[in-house]
Amino acid sequence: MTSTAAPKQSGGARVAVQRFGTFLSGMIMPNIPALIAWGILTAFVIPDGFTPNDGLLTLVGPTIHYLLPLIIASSGGSMIYGHRGAVVGVLATMGAIGGADWLTAQLDSGQGSPHMFIGAMILGPLGAWVMKQLDKLWDGKVKSGFEMLVNMFSAGIVGFFMMLFGFYVVAQLVMWIMAVLSTAVNWLISTGVLPLVSLVIEPAKVFFLNNAINHGVLTPLGVQQVDLDGQSILFLLEANPGPGLGVLMAFTFFGIGAARATAPGAAIIQFFGGIHEVYFPYVLAKPALLLAMILGGASGVATNAILDTGLRAPASPGSIFAVGAQAVLVSPMNLVGVLLSVLVSATVTFAVAAVILRASRKRDLANGDAGDMSEAIAKTEAAKGKKSEHLTNLAAAGAGGAAAGAAGATATPVAAQPIRKIVFACDAGMGSSAMGASVLRNKIKKAGIEGVEVTNISIANLDGSEDLIVTHQDLTARARQRNDRATHVSVDNFMNSPKYDEVVMLVGESNATD
């Protein structure tokens, strides 16, 4: 087995945007269940809902105006400085909410103030960062017995000043940002050119720049639209699984080699599981397929615009199940329209991709290179800054299985202590790492080993309590920075690594000597 190579880092603007998008995802994605709950609540209790209820209706406004921004701020603050940072971040965001309400009342426009989702994403981390820096100033300088007094009052005082900053500064800034963005979106919709955003979104997805767009812009604007109109087309601009399904089906019928062999499995993961990254290397294998993705995405957007359909809340992950569940909360006819948009986008993408693949089929067969996914996966890794676990697994299956999966893994280390807590860690802490944790959990159960917890989280949430951490080989160095006490295991793919059997033996041996 080869040794783990250090990931290559790029200092370009693309990498900075990727990291920014990942940070935004860390604030938004854990709180999407709250957005879904609010969407379900509104679907049932508003006057035009399934079961109107004047009493429960009183929950709708405060939930979106106060609760949702505040829990987003709490998540952002805790990512920077734990619970202490979360408290200060929430206080700062509450100041921005109050400031927006006060400014709106002064304008006397008759419209409600904008919801502080963007304000929460600014002030949650900022408030926590300020608290963290100030704590460093008096760290180790407080006399014994006064630590709690200093900690409580310092956080309260900082929280107070951050509330003022949110009230007088950030509230005005966010209101201006929201006004500009809302005007731009309304113009795109009213002029019928909204489908043109696919020129940006579809290529951005392939190069992993979508999180900054989706969670930084589309989600806050979409929630604002839902509050006014009961639905938003913006939630479907990035999450529509139709284009990905279309291109993978084109490879299934017209691809060659490993690409054709692995495309059906990738289609299942993408369409039903909502993990879109599995189709990115297929597109990068033939950049001309970006045309198919853009046309497919645009046709889906156009269908939703014509039929006036949308979702009640973000569909995350972008699974057909998540999309359908949010669509039906608006109305059964809305569900029909949204499903039609998925079908149209998949059909258009398939048709265009089929033409592209068939046109180059003879040349690809003669060159013998189009069915080799390794180069395309390498391009995807370069774009994302880490390996694509799903596609590595699919490519290994097409090339003959476990041998390819083992190629980049490092030797399993020896545990220095009993292993009770195993964590799979990746950038987002969802998707592929969750599936890998499930695989290992079943293996440990079958081995009859008890008292071992197997979970999955993001690397940013490693807290030092883990006994064994499983990461992709390109992420192991980052995981060690978070917890250098734990035993670290590096794998090439989370789904089908031969290292898991060695991990089971390692866990069994460490606990046998406990």
Coordinates of C-alpha atoms in Angstrom, one line a residue:
M1 CA 0.0 0.0 0.0
T2 CA 1.2 3.5 -0.8
S3 CA 1.6 6.2 1.7
T4 CA -0.9 9.0 2.1
A5 CA -0.1 11.9 0.0
A6 CA -0.6 15.4 1.3
P7 CA -3.5 17.2 -0.5
K8 CA -2.5 19.8 -3.0
Q9 CA -3.8 23.1 -2.0
S10 CA -4.5 25.9 -4.4
G11 CA -4.5 29.5 -3.3
G12 CA -6.7 30.7 -6.1
A13 CA -10.1 32.4 -5.9
R14 CA -11.9 29.2 -6.6
V15 CA -10.5 27.5 -3.5
A16 CA -11.4 30.5 -1.4
V17 CA -15.0 30.4 -2.7
Q18 CA -15.2 26.7 -2.0
R19 CA -14.1 27.2 1.5
F20 CA -16.5 30.0 2.0
G21 CA -19.3 27.8 0.6
T22 CA -18.3 25.0 2.9
F23 CA -18.5 27.4 5.9
L24 CA -21.9 28.6 4.8
S25 CA -23.1 25.0 4.5
G26 CA -21.9 24.3 8.0
M27 CA -24.3 27.0 9.3
I28 CA -27.3 26.3 7.0
M29 CA -27.4 22.5 6.4
P30 CA -27.7 21.4 10.1
N31 CA -30.7 23.7 10.4
I32 CA -32.5 22.7 7.3
P33 CA -34.8 20.4 9.4
A34 CA -36.0 23.6 11.1
L35 CA -36.8 25.1 7.7
I36 CA -38.6 22.0 6.7
A37 CA -40.6 22.0 10.0
W38 CA -41.6 25.7 9.3
G39 CA -42.6 24.7 5.7
I40 CA -44.8 21.9 7.0
L41 CA -46.3 24.3 9.6
T42 CA -47.2 26.9 7.0
A43 CA -48.6 24.3 4.6
F44 CA -51.2 23.3 7.1
V45 CA -52.1 26.3 9.3
I46 CA -52.1 29.3 7.0
P47 CA -55.6 30.5 5.7
D48 CA -55.0 28.8 2.4
G49 CA -53.4 25.7 3.9
F50 CA -54.6 22.1 4.3
T51 CA -56.0 22.7 7.8
P52 CA -56.2 26.4 8.6
N53 CA -55.7 27.1 12.3
D54 CA -55.7 30.6 13.8
G55 CA -54.0 29.5 16.9
L56 CA -51.1 27.7 15.3
L57 CA -50.8 30.5 12.7
T58 CA -49.3 32.7 15.5
L59 CA -46.2 30.4 15.3
V60 CA -45.5 31.0 11.6
G61 CA -44.2 34.6 11.7
P62 CA -42.0 34.4 14.9
T63 CA -40.5 31.1 13.7
I64 CA -39.1 32.5 10.5
H65 CA -38.4 36.0 11.8
Y66 CA -36.7 35.1 15.0
L67 CA -36.1 31.4 15.6
L68 CA -34.6 30.4 12.2
P69 CA -32.0 33.3 12.0
L70 CA -31.1 32.8 15.6
I71 CA -30.3 29.1 15.3
I72 CA -28.3 29.8 12.2
A73 CA -26.3 32.4 14.1
S74 CA -25.9 29.9 17.0
S75 CA -24.5 27.3 14.6
G76 CA -22.1 29.9 13.0
G77 CA -20.9 31.1 16.4
S78 CA -20.4 27.5 17.8
M79 CA -18.3 26.7 14.7
I80 CA -15.9 29.5 15.6
Y81 CA -15.9 29.4 19.4
G82 CA -18.2 26.8 20.8
H83 CA -21.1 27.6 23.0
R84 CA -19.6 30.8 24.3
G85 CA -19.3 32.0 20.7
A86 CA -22.8 30.9 19.9
V87 CA -24.3 33.0 22.7
V88 CA -22.5 36.2 21.5
G89 CA -23.4 35.5 17.9
V90 CA -27.1 35.1 18.8
L91 CA -27.1 38.3 20.7
A92 CA -25.5 40.1 17.8
T93 CA -28.1 38.7 15.4
M94 CA -31.0 39.7 17.7
G95 CA -29.7 43.2 17.4
A96 CA -29.8 43.0 13.6
I97 CA -33.3 41.7 13.7
G98 CA -34.4 44.5 16.0
G99 CA -32.6 47.0 13.8
A100 CA -34.3 45.8 10.6
D101 CA -37.7 46.0 12.3
W102 CA -37.0 49.5 13.5
L103 CA -35.8 50.7 10.1
T104 CA -38.8 49.2 8.4
A105 CA -41.1 51.0 10.8
Q106 CA -39.3 54.3 10.1
L107 CA -39.7 53.8 6.4
D108 CA -43.5 53.1 6.9
S109 CA -43.6 51.1 3.7
G110 CA -46.3 48.8 4.9
Q111 CA -44.1 45.8 4.2
G112 CA -42.5 43.6 6.8
S113 CA -38.8 43.8 7.5
P114 CA -36.5 41.3 5.7
H115 CA -35.6 38.2 7.6
M116 CA -32.0 38.3 8.9
F117 CA -30.7 35.0 7.4
I118 CA -27.8 36.8 5.8
G119 CA -27.4 38.9 9.0
A120 CA -27.2 35.7 11.0
M121 CA -24.5 34.3 8.7
I122 CA -22.5 37.5 9.2
L123 CA -23.0 38.1 12.9
G124 CA -23.0 34.5 14.2
P125 CA -19.3 33.9 13.2
L126 CA -18.3 37.5 13.7
G127 CA -19.6 37.8 17.2
A128 CA -17.9 34.5 18.2
W129 CA -14.6 35.6 16.6
V130 CA -14.6 38.9 18.5
M131 CA -15.3 37.0 21.8
K132 CA -12.5 34.6 21.0
Q133 CA -10.0 37.3 20.3
L134 CA -10.9 39.2 23.5
D135 CA -10.6 36.1 25.6
K136 CA -7.1 35.6 24.4
L137 CA -6.2 39.1 25.8
W138 CA -6.8 38.0 29.4
D139 CA -6.2 34.3 29.1
G140 CA -4.1 33.2 32.1
K141 CA -4.2 36.7 33.7
V142 CA -7.4 36.3 35.8
K143 CA -6.8 35.7 39.5
S144 CA -8.0 32.4 40.8
G145 CA -11.6 32.4 41.9
F146 CA -12.6 35.2 39.6
E147 CA -12.7 33.1 36.3
M148 CA -16.5 32.6 36.3
L149 CA -17.1 36.3 37.1
V150 CA -14.9 37.5 34.3
N151 CA -16.2 34.9 31.8
M152 CA -19.8 35.8 32.4
F153 CA -19.5 39.6 32.4
S154 CA -17.1 39.7 29.5
A155 CA -19.4 37.7 27.3
G156 CA -22.4 39.8 28.4
I157 CA -20.6 43.1 27.7
V158 CA -19.3 41.9 24.3
G159 CA -22.8 40.6 23.5
F160 CA -24.3 44.0 24.4
F161 CA -21.9 45.9 22.1
M162 CA -22.4 43.3 19.3
M163 CA -26.1 43.8 19.6
L164 CA -25.6 47.5 19.0
F165 CA -23.4 46.8 16.1
G166 CA -26.0 44.5 14.6
F167 CA -28.8 47.1 15.3
Y168 CA -27.1 50.1 13.8
V169 CA -24.7 48.7 11.2
V170 CA -25.4 45.2 10.0
A171 CA -29.2 45.7 9.8
Q172 CA -28.8 48.5 7.3
L173 CA -26.2 46.6 5.4
V174 CA -28.3 43.4 5.1
M175 CA -31.4 45.4 4.2
W176 CA -29.5 47.0 1.3
I177 CA -28.1 43.6 0.2
M178 CA -31.5 42.0 0.3
A179 CA -33.1 44.9 -1.6
V180 CA -30.5 44.6 -4.4
L181 CA -30.7 40.8 -4.6
S182 CA -34.5 40.8 -4.5
T183 CA -34.7 43.4 -7.2
A184 CA -32.3 41.4 -9.4
V185 CA -34.2 38.2 -8.9
N186 CA -37.6 39.9 -9.5
W187 CA -36.2 41.3 -12.7
L188 CA -35.0 37.9 -13.9
I189 CA -38.4 36.4 -13.2
S190 CA -40.5 39.2 -14.7
T191 CA -38.4 39.4 -17.9
G192 CA -38.5 35.6 -18.3
V193 CA -34.7 35.3 -18.3
L194 CA -34.4 33.4 -15.1
P195 CA -33.4 30.2 -16.9
L196 CA -30.2 31.9 -17.9
V197 CA -28.9 31.5 -14.4
S198 CA -28.2 27.9 -15.4
L199 CA -25.2 29.4 -17.3
V200 CA -23.6 30.0 -13.9
I201 CA -25.1 27.4 -11.7
E202 CA -24.5 24.2 -13.7
P203 CA -20.8 24.8 -14.3
A204 CA -20.5 26.0 -10.7
K205 CA -21.9 22.7 -9.5
V206 CA -19.3 20.7 -11.4
F207 CA -16.5 22.8 -10.0
F208 CA -17.9 22.7 -6.4
L209 CA -18.7 26.4 -6.3
N210 CA -22.4 25.8 -5.7
N211 CA -22.5 26.0 -1.9
A212 CA -21.6 29.7 -1.8
I213 CA -24.4 30.4 -4.3
N214 CA -27.0 28.1 -2.9
H215 CA -26.6 28.7 0.8
G216 CA -25.3 32.3 0.6
V217 CA -27.9 33.7 -1.8
L218 CA -30.6 31.4 -3.0
T219 CA -31.7 30.0 0.4
P220 CA -32.1 33.5 2.2
L221 CA -34.0 34.9 -0.9
G222 CA -36.0 31.7 -1.2
V223 CA -37.2 31.8 2.4
Q224 CA -38.2 35.5 1.9
Q225 CA -40.2 34.5 -1.2
V226 CA -41.9 31.7 0.7
D227 CA -43.0 34.1 3.4
L228 CA -44.6 36.3 0.8
D229 CA -45.9 33.8 -1.8
G230 CA -45.9 30.4 -0.1
Q231 CA -43.3 28.9 -2.4
S232 CA -40.1 29.8 -4.2
I233 CA -38.6 28.7 -7.5
L234 CA -35.1 29.6 -6.2
F235 CA -35.0 26.3 -4.2
L236 CA -35.0 24.4 -7.5
L237 CA -32.3 26.3 -9.3
E238 CA -29.5 24.1 -7.8
A239 CA -31.3 21.2 -6.3
N240 CA -33.1 19.8 -9.4
P241 CA -31.8 16.2 -9.8
G242 CA -33.0 16.1 -13.4
P243 CA -29.9 17.2 -15.2
G244 CA -27.7 14.8 -13.3
L245 CA -30.0 11.9 -14.0
G246 CA -30.1 12.8 -17.7
V247 CA -26.3 12.9 -18.2
L248 CA -25.9 9.6 -16.3
M249 CA -28.6 7.9 -18.3
A250 CA -26.8 9.1 -21.5
F251 CA -23.6 7.4 -20.2
T252 CA -25.6 4.3 -19.4
F253 CA -26.8 3.9 -23.0
F254 CA -24.1 5.6 -25.0
G255 CA -20.9 5.6 -22.9
I256 CA -18.1 3.1 -23.0
G257 CA -15.9 1.2 -20.6
A258 CA -15.9 2.0 -16.9
A259 CA -18.0 5.1 -17.4
R260 CA -20.9 3.1 -18.9
A261 CA -20.5 0.3 -16.3
T262 CA -20.7 2.7 -13.3
A263 CA -23.3 5.2 -14.6
P264 CA -26.4 3.2 -13.5
G265 CA -25.2 3.0 -9.9
A266 CA -24.2 6.6 -9.9
A267 CA -27.7 7.5 -11.2
I268 CA -29.3 5.7 -8.2
I269 CA -27.1 7.5 -5.7
Q270 CA -27.6 10.9 -7.4
F271 CA -31.4 10.8 -8.1
F272 CA -32.7 9.0 -5.0
G273 CA -29.9 9.7 -2.5
G274 CA -29.5 13.4 -3.6
I275 CA -25.7 13.2 -3.7
H276 CA -25.0 15.1 -6.9
E277 CA -21.2 15.0 -6.7
V278 CA -21.2 11.5 -8.3
Y279 CA -22.0 12.8 -11.8
F280 CA -19.4 15.6 -11.8
P281 CA -16.5 13.5 -13.0
Y282 CA -18.6 12.2 -15.9
V283 CA -19.1 15.7 -17.1
L284 CA -15.5 16.6 -16.6
A285 CA -14.5 13.5 -18.7
K286 CA -16.2 15.4 -21.6
P287 CA -16.4 19.1 -20.9
A288 CA -18.7 19.5 -23.9
L289 CA -21.4 17.9 -21.7
L290 CA -21.6 21.2 -19.8
L291 CA -23.8 22.3 -22.7
A292 CA -26.2 19.4 -21.9
M293 CA -26.2 20.3 -18.2
I294 CA -26.9 24.0 -18.9
L295 CA -29.7 23.3 -21.4
G296 CA -31.2 20.7 -19.1
G297 CA -31.0 23.0 -16.1
A298 CA -32.4 26.0 -18.0
S299 CA -35.3 23.9 -19.4
G300 CA -36.2 22.8 -15.8
V301 CA -36.2 26.4 -14.6
A302 CA -38.3 27.5 -17.6
T303 CA -40.8 24.8 -16.9
N304 CA -41.2 25.9 -13.3
A305 CA -41.4 29.6 -14.3
I306 CA -44.1 28.9 -16.9
L307 CA -46.1 26.7 -14.5
D308 CA -45.5 29.0 -11.5
T309 CA -44.2 26.1 -9.3
G310 CA -41.7 26.0 -6.5
L311 CA -40.8 24.5 -3.2
R312 CA -41.9 25.4 0.4
A313 CA -38.3 25.0 1.8
P314 CA -34.8 24.0 0.6
A315 CA -34.5 20.4 -0.7
S316 CA -31.4 19.1 0.9
P317 CA -30.0 16.8 -0.2
G318 CA -31.2 17.2 -3.8
S319 CA -33.0 13.9 -3.9
I320 CA -36.3 13.4 -5.8
F321 CA -37.8 12.4 -2.5
A322 CA -36.8 15.7 -0.8
V323 CA -37.9 17.8 -3.8
G324 CA -41.2 16.0 -4.0
A325 CA -41.9 16.3 -0.3
Q326 CA -41.4 20.1 -0.4
A327 CA -43.4 20.5 -3.6
V328 CA -46.5 18.7 -2.3
L329 CA -46.6 20.9 0.7
V330 CA -47.6 23.8 -1.6
S331 CA -50.3 21.8 -3.4
P332 CA -50.8 18.5 -5.3
M333 CA -50.8 20.4 -8.6
N334 CA -47.6 22.1 -7.7
L335 CA -46.1 18.6 -7.1
V336 CA -47.1 17.7 -10.7
G337 CA -45.5 20.8 -12.1
V338 CA -42.3 20.3 -10.2
L339 CA -42.0 16.6 -11.2
L340 CA -42.7 17.7 -14.8
S341 CA -39.8 20.2 -14.5
V342 CA -37.5 17.4 -13.3
L343 CA -38.6 15.1 -16.2
V344 CA -38.1 17.9 -18.8
S345 CA -34.7 18.8 -17.5
A346 CA -33.6 15.1 -17.4
T347 CA -35.0 14.5 -20.9
V348 CA -33.3 17.6 -22.4
T349 CA -30.0 16.8 -20.7
F350 CA -30.2 13.1 -21.9
A351 CA -31.0 14.1 -25.5
V352 CA -28.1 16.6 -25.8
A353 CA -25.6 14.4 -23.9
A354 CA -26.6 11.4 -26.1
V355 CA -25.8 13.4 -29.3
I356 CA -22.4 14.5 -27.8
L357 CA -21.5 10.9 -26.7
R358 CA -22.6 9.3 -29.9
A359 CA -20.7 11.9 -32.0
S360 CA -17.4 11.1 -30.3
R361 CA -18.0 7.3 -29.7
K362 CA -15.9 6.0 -32.6
R363 CA -13.0 8.3 -31.8
D364 CA -13.2 7.4 -28.1
L365 CA -13.2 3.6 -28.9
A366 CA -10.2 4.1 -31.2
N367 CA -8.3 6.1 -28.6
G368 CA -9.4 3.9 -25.7
D369 CA -9.5 6.8 -23.2
A370 CA -13.2 7.8 -22.8
G371 CA -14.2 4.9 -20.6
D372 CA -11.3 5.5 -18.2
M373 CA -12.7 7.4 -15.3
S374 CA -9.5 7.9 -13.4
E375 CA -8.5 11.1 -15.3
A376 CA -12.0 12.5 -14.8
I377 CA -11.9 11.7 -11.1
A378 CA -8.5 13.4 -10.8
K379 CA -10.0 16.5 -12.4
T380 CA -12.9 16.4 -9.9
E381 CA -10.5 16.0 -7.0
A382 CA -8.5 19.0 -8.2
A383 CA -11.8 21.0 -8.5
K384 CA -13.0 20.0 -5.0
G385 CA -9.7 19.9 -3.2
K386 CA -10.2 16.3 -2.0
K387 CA -11.1 12.9 -3.4
S388 CA -14.7 12.0 -4.5
E389 CA -15.4 9.0 -2.4
H390 CA -18.5 8.0 -4.3
L391 CA -16.9 8.1 -7.7
T392 CA -13.8 6.4 -6.5
N393 CA -16.0 3.5 -5.3
L394 CA -17.9 3.5 -8.6
A395 CA -14.8 3.6 -10.7
A396 CA -13.3 0.8 -8.6
A397 CA -16.4 -1.3 -9.3
G398 CA -16.1 -0.7 -13.0
A399 CA -12.4 -1.5 -13.1
G400 CA -12.6 -4.6 -11.1
G401 CA -13.4 -3.8 -7.4
A402 CA -11.3 -3.8 -4.3
A403 CA -7.9 -3.6 -5.9
A404 CA -8.6 -0.1 -7.1
G405 CA -10.1 0.8 -3.7
A406 CA -7.0 -0.3 -1.9
A407 CA -4.5 1.5 -4.1
G408 CA -4.3 4.7 -2.1
A409 CA -4.9 3.6 1.4
T410 CA -2.3 3.7 4.1
A411 CA -1.4 0.8 6.4
T412 CA -3.7 0.5 9.5
P413 CA -2.0 1.9 12.6
V414 CA -1.9 0.1 15.9
A415 CA -4.3 1.5 18.6
A416 CA -2.6 2.8 21.7
Q417 CA -5.8 2.6 23.8
P418 CA -9.2 0.9 23.8
I419 CA -11.4 2.1 21.0
R420 CA -15.0 3.0 22.1
K421 CA -15.8 5.9 19.8
I422 CA -15.2 5.7 16.0
V423 CA -16.0 8.8 13.9
F424 CA -16.1 9.1 10.1
A425 CA -15.1 12.7 9.2
C426 CA -15.4 14.6 6.0
D427 CA -16.0 18.2 4.9
A428 CA -19.7 18.3 5.5
G429 CA -20.1 15.3 7.8
M430 CA -23.0 14.0 5.6
G431 CA -23.5 11.9 2.5
S432 CA -20.6 9.6 1.8
S433 CA -19.2 9.6 5.3
A434 CA -22.6 8.6 6.7
M435 CA -22.7 5.7 4.3
G436 CA -19.2 4.7 5.2
A437 CA -20.1 4.8 8.9
S438 CA -23.1 2.6 8.2
V439 CA -20.9 0.0 6.4
L440 CA -18.4 -0.1 9.3
R441 CA -21.2 -0.2 11.9
N442 CA -22.7 -3.3 10.3
K443 CA -19.3 -5.0 10.1
I444 CA -18.6 -4.4 13.8
K445 CA -22.1 -5.7 14.7
K446 CA -21.5 -8.8 12.6
A447 CA -18.2 -9.3 14.4
G448 CA -20.0 -9.4 17.7
I449 CA -18.2 -6.4 19.1
E450 CA -20.2 -4.4 21.6
G451 CA -19.9 -1.0 23.3
V452 CA -18.5 0.7 20.2
E453 CA -20.1 3.9 18.9
V454 CA -19.7 4.6 15.1
T455 CA -20.9 8.1 13.9
N456 CA -20.1 10.6 11.2
I457 CA -19.5 14.3 11.5
S458 CA -17.6 17.1 9.7
I459 CA -13.9 17.6 10.4
A460 CA -14.7 21.0 11.9
N461 CA -16.8 19.3 14.6
L462 CA -14.1 16.9 15.9
D463 CA -13.8 17.7 19.6
G464 CA -11.0 15.4 20.8
S465 CA -13.2 12.8 22.3
E466 CA -12.8 10.4 19.4
D467 CA -10.7 7.2 19.8
L468 CA -10.5 6.3 16.1
I469 CA -11.1 8.7 13.2
V470 CA -11.6 7.4 9.6
T471 CA -11.0 10.0 6.9
H472 CA -10.2 10.1 3.3
Q473 CA -6.4 10.1 2.8
D474 CA -6.4 13.7 1.6
L475 CA -8.2 14.9 4.8
T476 CA -6.2 13.0 7.4
A477 CA -3.8 15.8 8.1
R478 CA -6.7 18.2 8.8
A479 CA -8.3 15.6 11.1
R480 CA -5.0 15.2 13.0
Q481 CA -5.0 19.0 13.7
R482 CA -8.3 18.6 15.4
N483 CA -7.4 15.5 17.4
D484 CA -3.9 14.2 17.4
R485 CA -4.6 11.8 20.3
A486 CA -6.9 9.5 18.3
T487 CA -5.9 6.6 16.1
H488 CA -6.3 7.8 12.5
V489 CA -7.2 5.5 9.5
S490 CA -6.9 6.8 6.0
V491 CA -9.0 5.3 3.2
D492 CA -9.4 5.9 -0.5
N493 CA -13.2 5.6 -0.5
F494 CA -15.8 5.4 2.2
M495 CA -18.1 2.9 0.5
N496 CA -16.0 -0.2 -0.2
S497 CA -12.6 0.1 1.5
P498 CA -10.7 -3.1 2.3
K499 CA -9.4 -1.2 5.3
Y500 CA -12.7 -1.7 7.2
D501 CA -11.9 -5.4 7.9
E502 CA -8.6 -4.3 9.4
V503 CA -10.3 -1.7 11.4
V504 CA -12.7 -4.3 12.8
M505 CA -9.7 -6.5 13.8
L506 CA -8.0 -3.4 15.4
V507 CA -11.1 -2.5 17.4
G508 CA -11.6 -6.1 18.6
E509 CA -7.9 -6.4 19.7
S510 CA -7.9 -3.1 21.5
N511 CA -11.1 -3.9 23.4
A512 CA -9.9 -7.4 24.2
T513 CA -7.0 -6.0 26.1
D514 CA -9.1 -3.4 27.9

